[in-house]
Tab-separated table of C-alpha atoms in Angstrom:
chain	number	residue	atom	x	y	z
X	1	ASP	CA	52.379	99.927	-55.707
X	2	ALA	CA	52.032	97.639	-58.689
X	3	GLY	CA	48.745	97.599	-60.561
X	4	ILE	CA	46.689	99.599	-62.984
X	5	THR	CA	46.001	103.232	-62.220
X	6	GLN	CA	43.861	105.833	-63.900
X	7	SER	CA	44.056	109.592	-63.732
X	8	PRO	CA	42.328	111.830	-63.174
X	9	ARG	CA	39.741	109.987	-61.117
X	10	TYR	CA	37.269	112.862	-61.455
X	11	LYS	CA	37.086	115.520	-64.143
X	12	ILE	CA	34.610	118.198	-65.145
X	13	THR	CA	35.157	119.832	-68.499
X	14	GLU	CA	33.299	122.027	-70.934
X	15	THR	CA	31.870	121.063	-74.287
X	16	GLY	CA	34.459	121.366	-77.043
X	17	ARG	CA	37.504	121.010	-74.811
X	18	GLN	CA	40.131	118.352	-75.274
X	19	VAL	CA	40.457	115.889	-72.417
X	20	THR	CA	42.983	113.106	-71.922
X	21	LEU	CA	42.446	110.251	-69.521
X	22	MET	CA	45.588	108.434	-68.501
X	23	CYS	CA	46.038	104.746	-67.834
X	24	HIS	CA	49.206	103.211	-66.479
X	25	GLN	CA	49.958	99.585	-65.645
X	26	THR	CA	53.053	98.168	-64.003
X	27	TRP	CA	52.743	94.538	-65.094
X	28	SER	CA	54.064	94.989	-68.656
X	29	HIS	CA	50.833	93.478	-69.920
X	30	SER	CA	50.506	93.291	-73.676
X	31	TYR	CA	46.810	94.050	-73.892
X	32	MET	CA	45.100	97.204	-72.743
X	33	PHE	CA	41.489	98.321	-73.096
X	34	TRP	CA	39.290	101.359	-72.613
X	35	TYR	CA	35.630	100.998	-71.699
X	36	ARG	CA	32.915	103.453	-70.907
X	37	GLN	CA	29.971	102.858	-68.648
X	38	ASP	CA	26.973	105.109	-68.711
X	39	LEU	CA	24.773	105.417	-65.662
X	40	GLY	CA	22.782	102.243	-65.167
X	41	HIS	CA	24.303	100.432	-68.116
X	42	GLY	CA	26.983	97.866	-68.837
X	43	LEU	CA	30.495	98.429	-70.119
X	44	ARG	CA	31.132	99.182	-73.773
X	45	LEU	CA	34.510	98.816	-75.402
X	46	ILE	CA	35.936	102.009	-76.925
X	47	TYR	CA	39.422	100.999	-78.046
X	48	TYR	CA	41.903	98.256	-77.325
X	49	SER	CA	45.551	97.584	-77.928
X	50	ALA	CA	47.443	94.333	-78.327
X	51	ALA	CA	50.905	95.864	-77.906
X	52	ALA	CA	52.787	99.112	-78.252
X	53	ASP	CA	51.875	100.885	-81.485
X	54	ILE	CA	48.982	98.496	-82.161
X	55	THR	CA	45.481	99.801	-81.507
X	56	ASP	CA	42.046	98.941	-82.800
X	57	LYS	CA	38.490	100.181	-82.508
X	58	GLY	CA	35.930	98.650	-80.217
X	59	GLU	CA	32.171	99.086	-80.163
X	60	VAL	CA	31.977	102.863	-79.648
X	61	PRO	CA	35.173	104.551	-80.913
X	62	ASP	CA	33.696	107.730	-82.418
X	63	GLY	CA	34.964	110.894	-80.749
X	64	TYR	CA	37.939	109.196	-79.122
X	65	VAL	CA	41.611	108.847	-79.959
X	66	VAL	CA	44.144	106.501	-78.361
X	67	SER	CA	47.857	105.939	-78.572
X	68	ARG	CA	50.240	103.329	-77.218
X	69	SER	CA	53.801	104.542	-77.576
X	70	LYS	CA	54.871	102.655	-74.453
X	71	THR	CA	53.618	99.285	-73.260
X	72	GLU	CA	52.664	100.577	-69.829
X	73	ASN	CA	50.609	103.591	-70.919
X	74	PHE	CA	47.369	103.798	-72.868
X	75	PRO	CA	45.945	107.337	-72.871
X	76	LEU	CA	42.436	108.057	-74.133
X	77	THR	CA	41.771	111.483	-75.635
X	78	LEU	CA	38.479	113.176	-76.276
X	79	GLU	CA	39.491	115.713	-78.900
X	80	SER	CA	36.346	117.815	-78.594
X	81	ALA	CA	34.269	116.707	-75.638
X	82	THR	CA	30.496	116.447	-75.968
X	83	ARG	CA	27.822	116.021	-73.297
X	84	SER	CA	27.130	112.506	-74.573
X	85	GLN	CA	30.643	111.570	-73.482
X	86	THR	CA	29.757	112.124	-69.853
X	87	SER	CA	30.466	108.702	-68.427
X	88	VAL	CA	32.701	106.578	-66.242
X	89	TYR	CA	35.746	105.347	-68.116
X	90	PHE	CA	37.517	102.135	-67.175
X	91	CYS	CA	40.924	101.053	-68.316
X	92	ALA	CA	41.940	97.398	-68.234
X	93	SER	CA	44.960	95.269	-69.046
X	94	SER	CA	45.856	91.644	-69.513
X	95	ASP	CA	48.780	89.523	-70.482
X	96	ASP	CA	48.569	87.527	-73.667
X	97	ARG	CA	45.233	86.351	-74.979
X	98	SER	CA	42.348	84.200	-73.871
X	99	GLY	CA	42.935	82.388	-70.632
X	100	ASN	CA	44.563	85.254	-68.790
X	101	THR	CA	42.900	87.442	-66.239
X	102	ILE	CA	41.940	90.976	-67.201
X	103	TYR	CA	42.459	93.614	-64.534
X	104	PHE	CA	40.479	96.838	-64.355
X	105	GLY	CA	41.346	100.226	-62.991
X	106	GLU	CA	39.076	102.052	-60.578
X	107	GLY	CA	37.590	104.317	-63.205
X	108	SER	CA	37.660	107.951	-64.272
X	109	TRP	CA	34.431	109.875	-63.783
X	110	LEU	CA	34.075	112.457	-66.550
X	111	THR	CA	31.362	115.103	-66.700
X	112	VAL	CA	31.025	117.310	-69.773
X	113	VAL	CA	28.988	120.463	-69.185
U	1	ASP	CA	31.195	87.531	-82.369
U	2	ALA	CA	30.057	85.457	-79.469
U	3	LYS	CA	27.722	87.242	-77.099
U	4	THR	CA	26.162	86.414	-73.772
U	5	THR	CA	22.714	86.755	-72.266
U	6	GLN	CA	21.941	86.926	-68.569
U	7	PRO	CA	18.845	87.537	-66.474
U	8	PRO	CA	18.674	91.193	-65.454
U	9	SER	CA	18.275	90.543	-61.764
U	10	MET	CA	18.214	87.854	-59.092
U	11	ASP	CA	17.683	87.683	-55.349
U	12	CYS	CA	19.390	85.406	-52.882
U	13	ALA	CA	19.110	84.938	-49.141
U	14	GLU	CA	22.263	85.448	-47.135
U	15	GLY	CA	24.055	82.160	-46.486
U	16	ARG	CA	22.409	80.394	-49.384
U	17	ALA	CA	24.015	79.505	-52.694
U	18	ALA	CA	23.574	82.003	-55.497
U	19	ASN	CA	23.406	80.432	-58.961
U	20	LEU	CA	23.833	82.906	-61.795
U	21	PRO	CA	23.178	81.592	-65.310
U	22	CYS	CA	24.678	82.764	-68.581
U	23	ASN	CA	23.927	81.751	-72.163
U	24	HIS	CA	26.654	81.911	-74.809
U	25	SER	CA	25.226	79.745	-77.553
U	26	THR	CA	27.586	80.977	-80.302
U	27	ILE	CA	30.796	80.478	-78.364
U	28	SER	CA	33.734	79.124	-80.338
U	29	GLY	CA	35.977	76.287	-79.251
U	30	ASN	CA	38.903	78.457	-78.202
U	31	GLU	CA	36.931	81.121	-76.372
U	32	TYR	CA	36.974	81.355	-72.600
U	33	VAL	CA	34.098	82.265	-70.329
U	34	TYR	CA	34.926	84.895	-67.730
U	35	TRP	CA	32.933	86.172	-64.802
U	36	TYR	CA	33.397	89.601	-63.287
U	37	ARG	CA	31.419	91.573	-60.784
U	38	GLN	CA	31.026	95.258	-60.197
U	39	ILE	CA	30.126	96.712	-56.858
U	40	HIS	CA	28.544	100.153	-56.980
U	41	SER	CA	30.428	101.489	-60.038
U	42	GLN	CA	33.852	100.411	-58.814
U	43	GLY	CA	36.169	98.799	-61.327
U	44	PRO	CA	35.018	95.316	-62.331
U	45	GLN	CA	36.533	92.594	-60.185
U	46	TYR	CA	37.681	89.284	-61.633
U	47	ILE	CA	35.941	86.219	-60.188
U	48	ILE	CA	36.740	83.162	-62.256
U	49	HIS	CA	37.156	81.890	-65.799
U	50	GLY	CA	37.110	78.589	-67.664
U	51	LEU	CA	37.283	76.943	-71.051
U	52	LYS	CA	35.665	73.510	-70.869
U	53	ASN	CA	36.069	72.065	-67.404
U	54	ASN	CA	34.362	73.196	-64.263
U	55	GLU	CA	36.478	75.506	-62.170
U	56	THR	CA	36.559	76.445	-58.495
U	57	ASN	CA	38.470	79.032	-56.548
U	58	GLU	CA	38.143	80.741	-53.196
U	59	MET	CA	35.393	83.009	-54.475
U	60	ALA	CA	33.149	80.841	-56.606
U	61	SER	CA	32.593	77.826	-58.813
U	62	LEU	CA	32.009	77.872	-62.550
U	63	ILE	CA	29.981	75.137	-64.184
U	64	ILE	CA	30.158	74.965	-67.983
U	65	THR	CA	27.793	72.695	-69.872
U	66	GLU	CA	29.262	69.994	-72.039
U	67	ASP	CA	28.211	71.758	-75.248
U	68	ARG	CA	29.668	75.001	-73.810
U	69	LYS	CA	26.558	76.953	-74.746
U	70	SER	CA	25.834	78.005	-71.213
U	71	SER	CA	27.443	78.295	-67.812
U	72	THR	CA	26.531	78.962	-64.203
U	73	LEU	CA	28.438	80.917	-61.625
U	74	ILE	CA	27.905	79.613	-58.117
U	75	LEU	CA	28.567	81.635	-54.991
U	76	PRO	CA	28.285	78.856	-52.394
U	77	HIS	CA	27.418	80.984	-49.359
U	78	ALA	CA	26.275	84.409	-50.433
U	79	THR	CA	26.888	87.348	-48.114
U	80	LEU	CA	25.554	90.883	-48.180
U	81	ARG	CA	28.888	92.001	-49.635
U	82	ASP	CA	28.198	89.853	-52.687
U	83	THR	CA	25.452	92.254	-53.741
U	84	ALA	CA	26.709	93.487	-57.111
U	85	VAL	CA	26.227	93.326	-60.858
U	86	TYR	CA	27.717	90.120	-62.254
U	87	TYR	CA	28.971	90.052	-65.815
U	88	CYS	CA	29.466	86.956	-67.912
U	89	ILE	CA	32.022	87.595	-70.630
U	90	VAL	CA	33.213	85.602	-73.590
U	91	ARG	CA	36.703	86.518	-74.566
U	92	VAL	CA	36.934	86.876	-78.333
U	93	ALA	CA	40.318	86.334	-79.928
U	94	GLY	CA	41.097	87.966	-83.240
U	95	GLU	CA	44.056	87.822	-85.557
U	96	ASP	CA	46.458	89.942	-83.560
U	97	THR	CA	44.182	91.518	-81.077
U	98	ASP	CA	41.832	90.509	-78.393
U	99	LYS	CA	38.759	92.112	-76.955
U	100	LEU	CA	36.158	91.669	-74.287
U	101	ILE	CA	32.469	91.771	-75.016
U	102	PHE	CA	30.407	92.239	-71.886
U	103	GLY	CA	26.999	90.701	-71.383
U	104	THR	CA	24.051	92.606	-69.969
U	105	GLY	CA	24.911	91.662	-66.437
U	106	THR	CA	22.802	90.265	-63.606
U	107	ARG	CA	22.102	92.464	-60.605
U	108	LEU	CA	22.335	90.137	-57.623
U	109	GLN	CA	20.678	91.336	-54.441
U	110	VAL	CA	21.578	89.386	-51.324
U	111	PHE	CA	19.091	89.974	-48.545
U	112	PRO	CA	19.375	89.186	-44.795
């Protein structure tokens, strides 16, 4: 089915491990985003991308790495996971700039123990 | 960057109109106002967006003041399923990139 999908949906990992969260969209949208949402709080932007091979930092980029080699994929990597990175991670995409709807994935629940 | 402020919570009786306010006093002329909602930690769901004119769709209406410094999302006949956190977002456009800055969100509780 067309849309934006995230994987894994649920992940438990240990402190210091590398974790990659995948995001895939089938609309060929130019823009993609990664947000995190801590329990009881709003969404904070981690990284975003305007097109393949173009990425930029958001509000809370420390501890995260992204890449965008293909338009449809935008993986988020935690190179050395910490407990403070326990959160729900949402990927989003949109076509073009202001005025176009942004679509969100269902989220990836990550627990770092 | 433009930012938004919203009341932290609101209540609404089922069947009545829910009016959710949002302040965005530093909004620029080419920035859109978006509304999303999030039900119980699911992915945020798009509701509506606008630039200057009032907008209406099957879900809601968006009223933007003439000076564009504030807006109101109207759910005309709230149902229990509308209980959610509602986010008012100003979409900020940069040179080659674009990003969303979320507001604090309003937790709307619809009661029977």
